[in-house]
Short mmCIF file of C-alpha atoms in Angstrom, two decimals:
data_model
loop_
_atom_site.label_atom_id
_atom_site.label_comp_id
_atom_site.label_asym_id
_atom_site.label_seq_id
_atom_site.Cartn_x
_atom_site.Cartn_y
_atom_site.Cartn_z
CA MET A 1 38.61 109.75 -32.83
CA LYS A 2 40.08 107.78 -35.78
CA ASN A 3 38.82 104.66 -34.25
CA ARG A 4 35.43 106.39 -34.14
CA THR A 5 35.72 106.97 -37.68
CA ILE A 6 36.67 103.56 -38.54
CA TYR A 7 33.45 102.00 -36.07
CA ALA A 8 31.04 104.25 -37.78
CA LEU A 9 32.03 103.27 -41.39
CA LEU A 10 31.75 99.72 -40.76
CA ILE A 11 28.59 100.30 -38.97
CA THR A 12 27.45 101.70 -42.28
CA LEU A 13 28.80 99.15 -44.38
CA CYS A 14 26.98 96.43 -42.37
CA VAL A 15 23.59 98.39 -42.73
CA ILE A 16 24.07 98.82 -46.44
CA GLY A 17 25.06 95.27 -46.98
CA PHE A 18 22.02 94.04 -44.81
CA TRP A 19 19.88 96.15 -47.12
CA LEU A 20 21.36 94.96 -50.27
CA PHE A 21 21.29 91.34 -48.80
CA GLU A 22 17.26 91.66 -48.29
CA ASN A 23 16.34 93.37 -51.52
CA PHE A 24 18.62 91.64 -54.08
CA TYR A 25 19.69 88.16 -52.64
CA THR A 26 18.15 85.10 -54.76
CA PRO A 27 18.10 82.25 -53.11
CA ALA A 28 19.32 78.77 -54.49
CA THR A 29 16.72 77.04 -56.45
CA TYR A 30 15.26 73.58 -56.52
CA SER A 31 13.94 74.09 -60.15
CA ASN A 32 14.65 72.47 -63.08
CA PRO A 33 17.19 74.83 -65.03
CA ASN A 34 15.81 73.78 -68.63
CA GLY A 35 12.18 74.77 -67.45
CA ALA A 36 10.66 71.53 -68.26
CA LYS A 37 7.24 70.80 -66.85
CA GLY A 38 6.11 67.76 -65.27
CA ASP A 39 2.34 66.68 -64.66
CA LEU A 40 0.51 70.11 -64.09
CA VAL A 41 -3.03 70.88 -63.35
CA HIS A 42 -4.66 72.02 -66.78
CA THR A 43 -5.57 75.73 -66.42
CA ASP A 44 -9.18 74.15 -66.79
CA PHE A 45 -9.08 73.31 -63.03
CA LEU A 46 -6.83 75.82 -61.65
CA PRO A 47 -8.77 77.71 -59.01
CA TYR A 48 -9.00 81.81 -58.97
CA SER A 49 -6.00 83.62 -57.70
CA THR A 50 -7.37 86.54 -55.16
CA THR A 51 -3.73 87.93 -55.17
CA GLY A 52 -3.18 87.54 -58.81
CA GLU A 53 0.30 85.95 -57.82
CA VAL A 54 0.55 82.66 -59.32
CA VAL A 55 3.53 80.42 -59.39
CA GLN A 56 3.99 77.63 -61.47
CA HIS A 57 7.02 75.17 -60.46
CA ALA A 58 7.57 71.88 -62.26
CA TYR A 59 5.41 69.59 -60.27
CA TYR A 60 2.62 72.25 -58.92
CA THR A 61 0.98 75.51 -59.18
CA LEU A 62 0.15 77.71 -56.32
CA SER A 63 -1.12 81.19 -55.72
CA TYR A 64 0.97 83.29 -53.02
CA SER A 65 -0.82 85.47 -50.33
CA GLU A 66 1.88 88.23 -49.35
CA PRO A 67 -0.15 89.60 -46.89
CA HIS A 68 -0.54 86.04 -45.12
CA GLU A 69 3.16 85.17 -46.29
CA GLN A 70 2.13 81.53 -47.75
CA ALA A 71 -0.28 80.04 -50.32
CA GLU A 72 -3.75 80.73 -50.35
CA TRP A 73 -4.01 77.45 -52.70
CA VAL A 74 -1.47 74.78 -53.86
CA ALA A 75 -2.71 72.58 -56.97
CA TYR A 76 -1.34 69.55 -58.01
CA THR A 77 -1.99 66.05 -59.97
CA LEU A 78 -1.28 62.89 -58.49
CA LYS A 79 -0.94 60.08 -60.47
CA ARG A 80 -0.48 56.19 -59.51
CA GLU A 81 3.06 56.38 -60.87
CA HIS A 82 4.12 59.13 -58.74
CA LEU A 83 3.55 57.07 -55.63
CA THR A 84 6.87 55.85 -55.04
CA TYR A 85 9.04 54.76 -51.94
CA GLU A 86 12.37 56.27 -52.90
CA ASP A 87 14.40 57.32 -49.47
CA ARG A 88 14.99 61.10 -50.41
CA GLU A 89 17.37 62.82 -48.42
CA ARG A 90 15.48 66.04 -47.01
CA PRO A 91 16.72 69.22 -48.45
CA TYR A 92 16.61 72.64 -46.49
CA PHE A 93 13.68 74.91 -46.60
CA ILE A 94 14.25 77.81 -49.13
CA GLU A 95 12.68 81.11 -50.21
CA ASP A 96 10.97 80.56 -53.53
CA PRO A 97 12.81 82.37 -56.03
CA LYS A 98 9.46 82.64 -58.44
CA VAL A 99 7.52 84.69 -55.80
CA LYS A 100 8.16 88.09 -56.66
CA THR A 101 7.75 89.58 -53.09
CA LYS A 102 9.78 86.69 -51.67
CA SER A 103 8.14 83.83 -49.60
CA ALA A 104 8.78 83.99 -45.98
CA ASP A 105 12.12 82.89 -44.66
CA TRP A 106 11.94 79.41 -42.74
CA TRP A 107 13.47 81.12 -39.68
CA ASN A 108 10.10 82.73 -38.98
CA TYR A 109 8.96 79.14 -37.63
CA ARG A 110 11.94 78.98 -35.04
CA GLY A 111 10.63 78.98 -31.32
CA SER A 112 7.13 79.54 -32.61
CA GLY A 113 5.74 76.08 -31.64
CA TYR A 114 4.56 75.64 -34.98
CA ASP A 115 5.52 73.15 -37.66
CA ARG A 116 6.41 73.81 -40.98
CA GLY A 117 3.65 72.06 -42.48
CA HIS A 118 3.40 70.84 -46.51
CA LEU A 119 0.91 71.67 -48.41
CA LEU A 120 1.88 69.65 -51.35
CA PRO A 121 3.13 66.54 -49.25
CA ALA A 122 6.76 65.86 -49.74
CA GLY A 123 5.82 62.18 -49.53
CA ASP A 124 3.55 62.51 -52.90
CA ARG A 125 6.61 63.77 -54.94
CA ARG A 126 9.33 60.73 -54.20
CA PHE A 127 9.36 59.56 -57.59
CA SER A 128 11.90 62.55 -58.51
CA GLU A 129 14.72 64.21 -56.76
CA GLN A 130 13.85 67.46 -58.31
CA ALA A 131 10.05 67.12 -57.59
CA TYR A 132 10.56 66.16 -54.09
CA ASN A 133 12.68 69.23 -53.47
CA GLU A 134 10.44 71.58 -54.77
CA THR A 135 8.03 70.93 -52.20
CA PHE A 136 10.48 72.39 -49.54
CA TYR A 137 10.06 75.87 -51.02
CA THR A 138 8.64 78.10 -48.00
CA SER A 139 5.86 79.06 -50.36
CA ASN A 140 4.53 75.37 -50.07
CA ILE A 141 4.36 75.47 -46.04
CA SER A 142 2.04 77.02 -43.55
CA PRO A 143 2.17 77.08 -39.85
CA GLN A 144 0.46 74.10 -38.52
CA ASN A 145 0.07 72.63 -34.75
CA LYS A 146 2.46 69.72 -34.67
CA TYR A 147 -0.20 66.83 -33.47
CA PHE A 148 -2.61 68.08 -36.63
CA ASN A 149 0.48 67.93 -39.01
CA ALA A 150 1.06 64.53 -37.80
CA GLY A 151 -2.24 63.09 -36.93
CA ILE A 152 -5.21 63.95 -38.72
CA TRP A 153 -3.90 65.98 -41.50
CA ASN A 154 -1.41 63.13 -42.20
CA ARG A 155 -4.20 60.89 -42.07
CA LEU A 156 -5.74 62.79 -44.81
CA GLU A 157 -2.90 62.56 -47.12
CA GLN A 158 -2.42 59.23 -46.67
CA LYS A 159 -6.16 58.82 -47.63
CA VAL A 160 -5.60 60.67 -50.94
CA ARG A 161 -3.18 58.40 -52.01
CA TYR A 162 -5.04 55.53 -51.05
CA TRP A 163 -7.67 56.95 -53.47
CA CYS A 164 -5.09 57.53 -55.82
CA LYS A 165 -4.06 54.14 -55.84
CA LYS A 166 -7.50 52.89 -55.91
CA TYR A 167 -9.05 55.29 -58.51
CA GLY A 168 -6.37 56.51 -60.70
CA ASP A 169 -5.64 60.36 -61.27
CA LEU A 170 -6.72 62.80 -58.89
CA ILE A 171 -6.65 66.62 -58.81
CA VAL A 172 -5.52 68.46 -55.52
CA VAL A 173 -6.18 71.57 -54.39
CA THR A 174 -5.21 72.43 -50.77
CA GLY A 175 -4.25 75.29 -48.27
CA GLY A 176 -5.14 77.27 -44.93
CA VAL A 177 -8.11 79.44 -44.55
CA LEU A 178 -6.80 82.78 -44.59
CA GLU A 179 -8.79 85.47 -43.27
CA ASN A 180 -8.28 88.74 -40.83
CA GLY A 181 -7.37 88.66 -37.37
CA LEU A 182 -5.28 85.38 -37.54
CA GLU A 183 -2.12 84.64 -34.75
CA GLU A 184 1.18 85.61 -36.53
CA ILE A 185 4.61 84.35 -36.11
CA GLY A 186 8.16 85.53 -36.90
CA SER A 187 9.39 88.93 -37.88
CA GLU A 188 7.40 88.44 -41.31
CA ASP A 189 4.03 87.82 -39.60
CA ILE A 190 3.39 84.57 -41.24
CA ASP A 191 -0.64 83.97 -40.53
CA VAL A 192 -1.30 81.11 -38.58
CA PRO A 193 -4.74 79.33 -40.23
CA ASN A 194 -7.34 78.42 -37.83
CA SER A 195 -8.42 75.56 -40.38
CA PHE A 196 -7.30 73.83 -43.70
CA TYR A 197 -9.20 72.56 -46.65
CA LYS A 198 -8.24 69.90 -49.38
CA ILE A 199 -10.47 69.59 -52.33
CA VAL A 200 -9.77 66.05 -54.05
CA LEU A 201 -11.18 65.51 -57.80
CA LYS A 202 -11.32 62.27 -59.65
CA GLY A 203 -12.76 61.55 -62.98
CA ASN A 204 -13.86 64.15 -65.77
CA GLY A 205 -16.57 65.99 -67.39
CA GLY A 206 -20.02 64.56 -66.27
CA GLY A 207 -18.35 61.64 -64.72
CA ALA A 208 -16.02 64.14 -62.49
CA GLN A 209 -16.71 63.86 -58.73
CA VAL A 210 -15.44 66.11 -55.74
CA LEU A 211 -14.73 65.62 -52.40
CA ALA A 212 -13.96 68.87 -50.13
CA PHE A 213 -12.65 68.77 -46.38
CA LEU A 214 -12.72 71.66 -43.98
CA ILE A 215 -10.91 70.58 -40.82
CA PRO A 216 -9.99 72.95 -38.04
CA ALA A 217 -6.28 73.11 -37.09
CA GLU A 218 -5.96 70.75 -34.08
CA GLU A 219 -5.86 67.18 -33.43
CA SER A 220 -8.92 64.85 -33.76
CA GLN A 221 -9.77 61.55 -33.87
CA GLU A 222 -12.88 61.88 -35.37
CA PRO A 223 -13.37 59.65 -38.49
CA LEU A 224 -12.20 62.02 -41.90
CA GLN A 225 -15.97 61.75 -43.00
CA ASN A 226 -17.25 63.94 -40.24
CA PHE A 227 -15.12 67.07 -42.10
CA VAL A 228 -16.75 66.97 -45.55
CA VAL A 229 -18.48 69.89 -46.68
CA PRO A 230 -19.65 71.40 -50.26
CA VAL A 231 -17.18 73.17 -52.08
CA ASP A 232 -19.28 75.90 -51.71
CA GLU A 233 -18.57 76.11 -48.01
CA ILE A 234 -14.93 76.63 -48.50
CA GLU A 235 -15.43 78.98 -51.35
CA GLU A 236 -17.59 81.08 -49.01
CA LYS A 237 -14.84 81.13 -46.53
CA THR A 238 -11.47 81.58 -48.54
CA GLY A 239 -13.43 83.57 -51.52
CA ILE A 240 -11.99 81.42 -54.08
CA ASP A 241 -13.50 80.22 -56.95
CA PHE A 242 -12.22 76.79 -57.05
CA PHE A 243 -13.58 75.69 -60.33
CA GLN A 244 -13.92 78.97 -62.12
CA ASN A 245 -13.08 77.49 -65.92
CA GLN A 246 -15.61 74.94 -65.44
CA PRO A 247 -19.32 75.44 -66.99
CA GLU A 248 -21.73 77.26 -64.42
CA ASN A 249 -23.74 73.84 -64.79
CA TRP A 250 -20.95 71.74 -63.69
CA GLN A 251 -19.95 74.02 -60.81
CA SER A 252 -23.62 73.95 -59.55
CA ALA A 253 -23.97 70.46 -59.53
CA MET A 254 -20.37 69.74 -58.25
CA GLU A 255 -19.95 72.52 -55.39
CA ALA A 256 -23.13 72.01 -53.81
CA ARG A 257 -22.96 68.39 -53.24
CA VAL A 258 -21.83 66.08 -50.61
CA ASP A 259 -21.73 62.47 -51.44
CA THR A 260 -19.09 60.25 -50.31
CA GLN A 261 -20.63 56.89 -51.50
CA ASP A 262 -18.07 56.32 -53.96
CA TRP A 263 -15.12 57.14 -52.15
CA LYS A 264 -14.06 54.52 -49.80
CA PHE A 265 -12.96 55.52 -46.37
#
């Protein structure tokens, strides 16, 4: 009888401990403790958040979707001085301490058959250890087919770096198309997007130029140009107003246009 009581007590303590861990554990942080900010996208160019959960890190901003357990968009600037080649040690993926509902644990990806695909690429943030490590918050990853991740998606990321070197500062907004009925993985039901988008802006004011891509989440050998679409099309699929703070006439002109003439492929 005594042994059974001890056993029941241990089980109860384990259950309580697990509950406390799940509800009050704060993961380690890669954020700068002094709160310093780097080159962030100005609010004039931040998209609308359909979830109201906007998180700002030192070097990028995101809107987190708790129902889908990932960001609906990640927005960041890319400058020539960011494109360095420091050999950084890859850190662990950790939960984002700034997401109120907690971002999904990376363990959900184990055995799923999907890569932990970066939205803001780690390769765009090698110029600083903190900037690099911040890309390993699980709020910045989405399930991706490994051939897609290492293939056409990687080619697009490299092309964006090429454009940055050629044209100068860029604003990039990227994410998966989050919708109902998607496949889910892990105990936290992380949705697997069927397609991903990337919107790239160069210049400003009337001289600004926008290029938007919508790519099915599978490897393709087709040229990147074949996946260029109007921003309007991505807005229709995602419900996100990407340039909500820009004048209506600017949005009308930029978001309906598909023009690759001034972008060297």
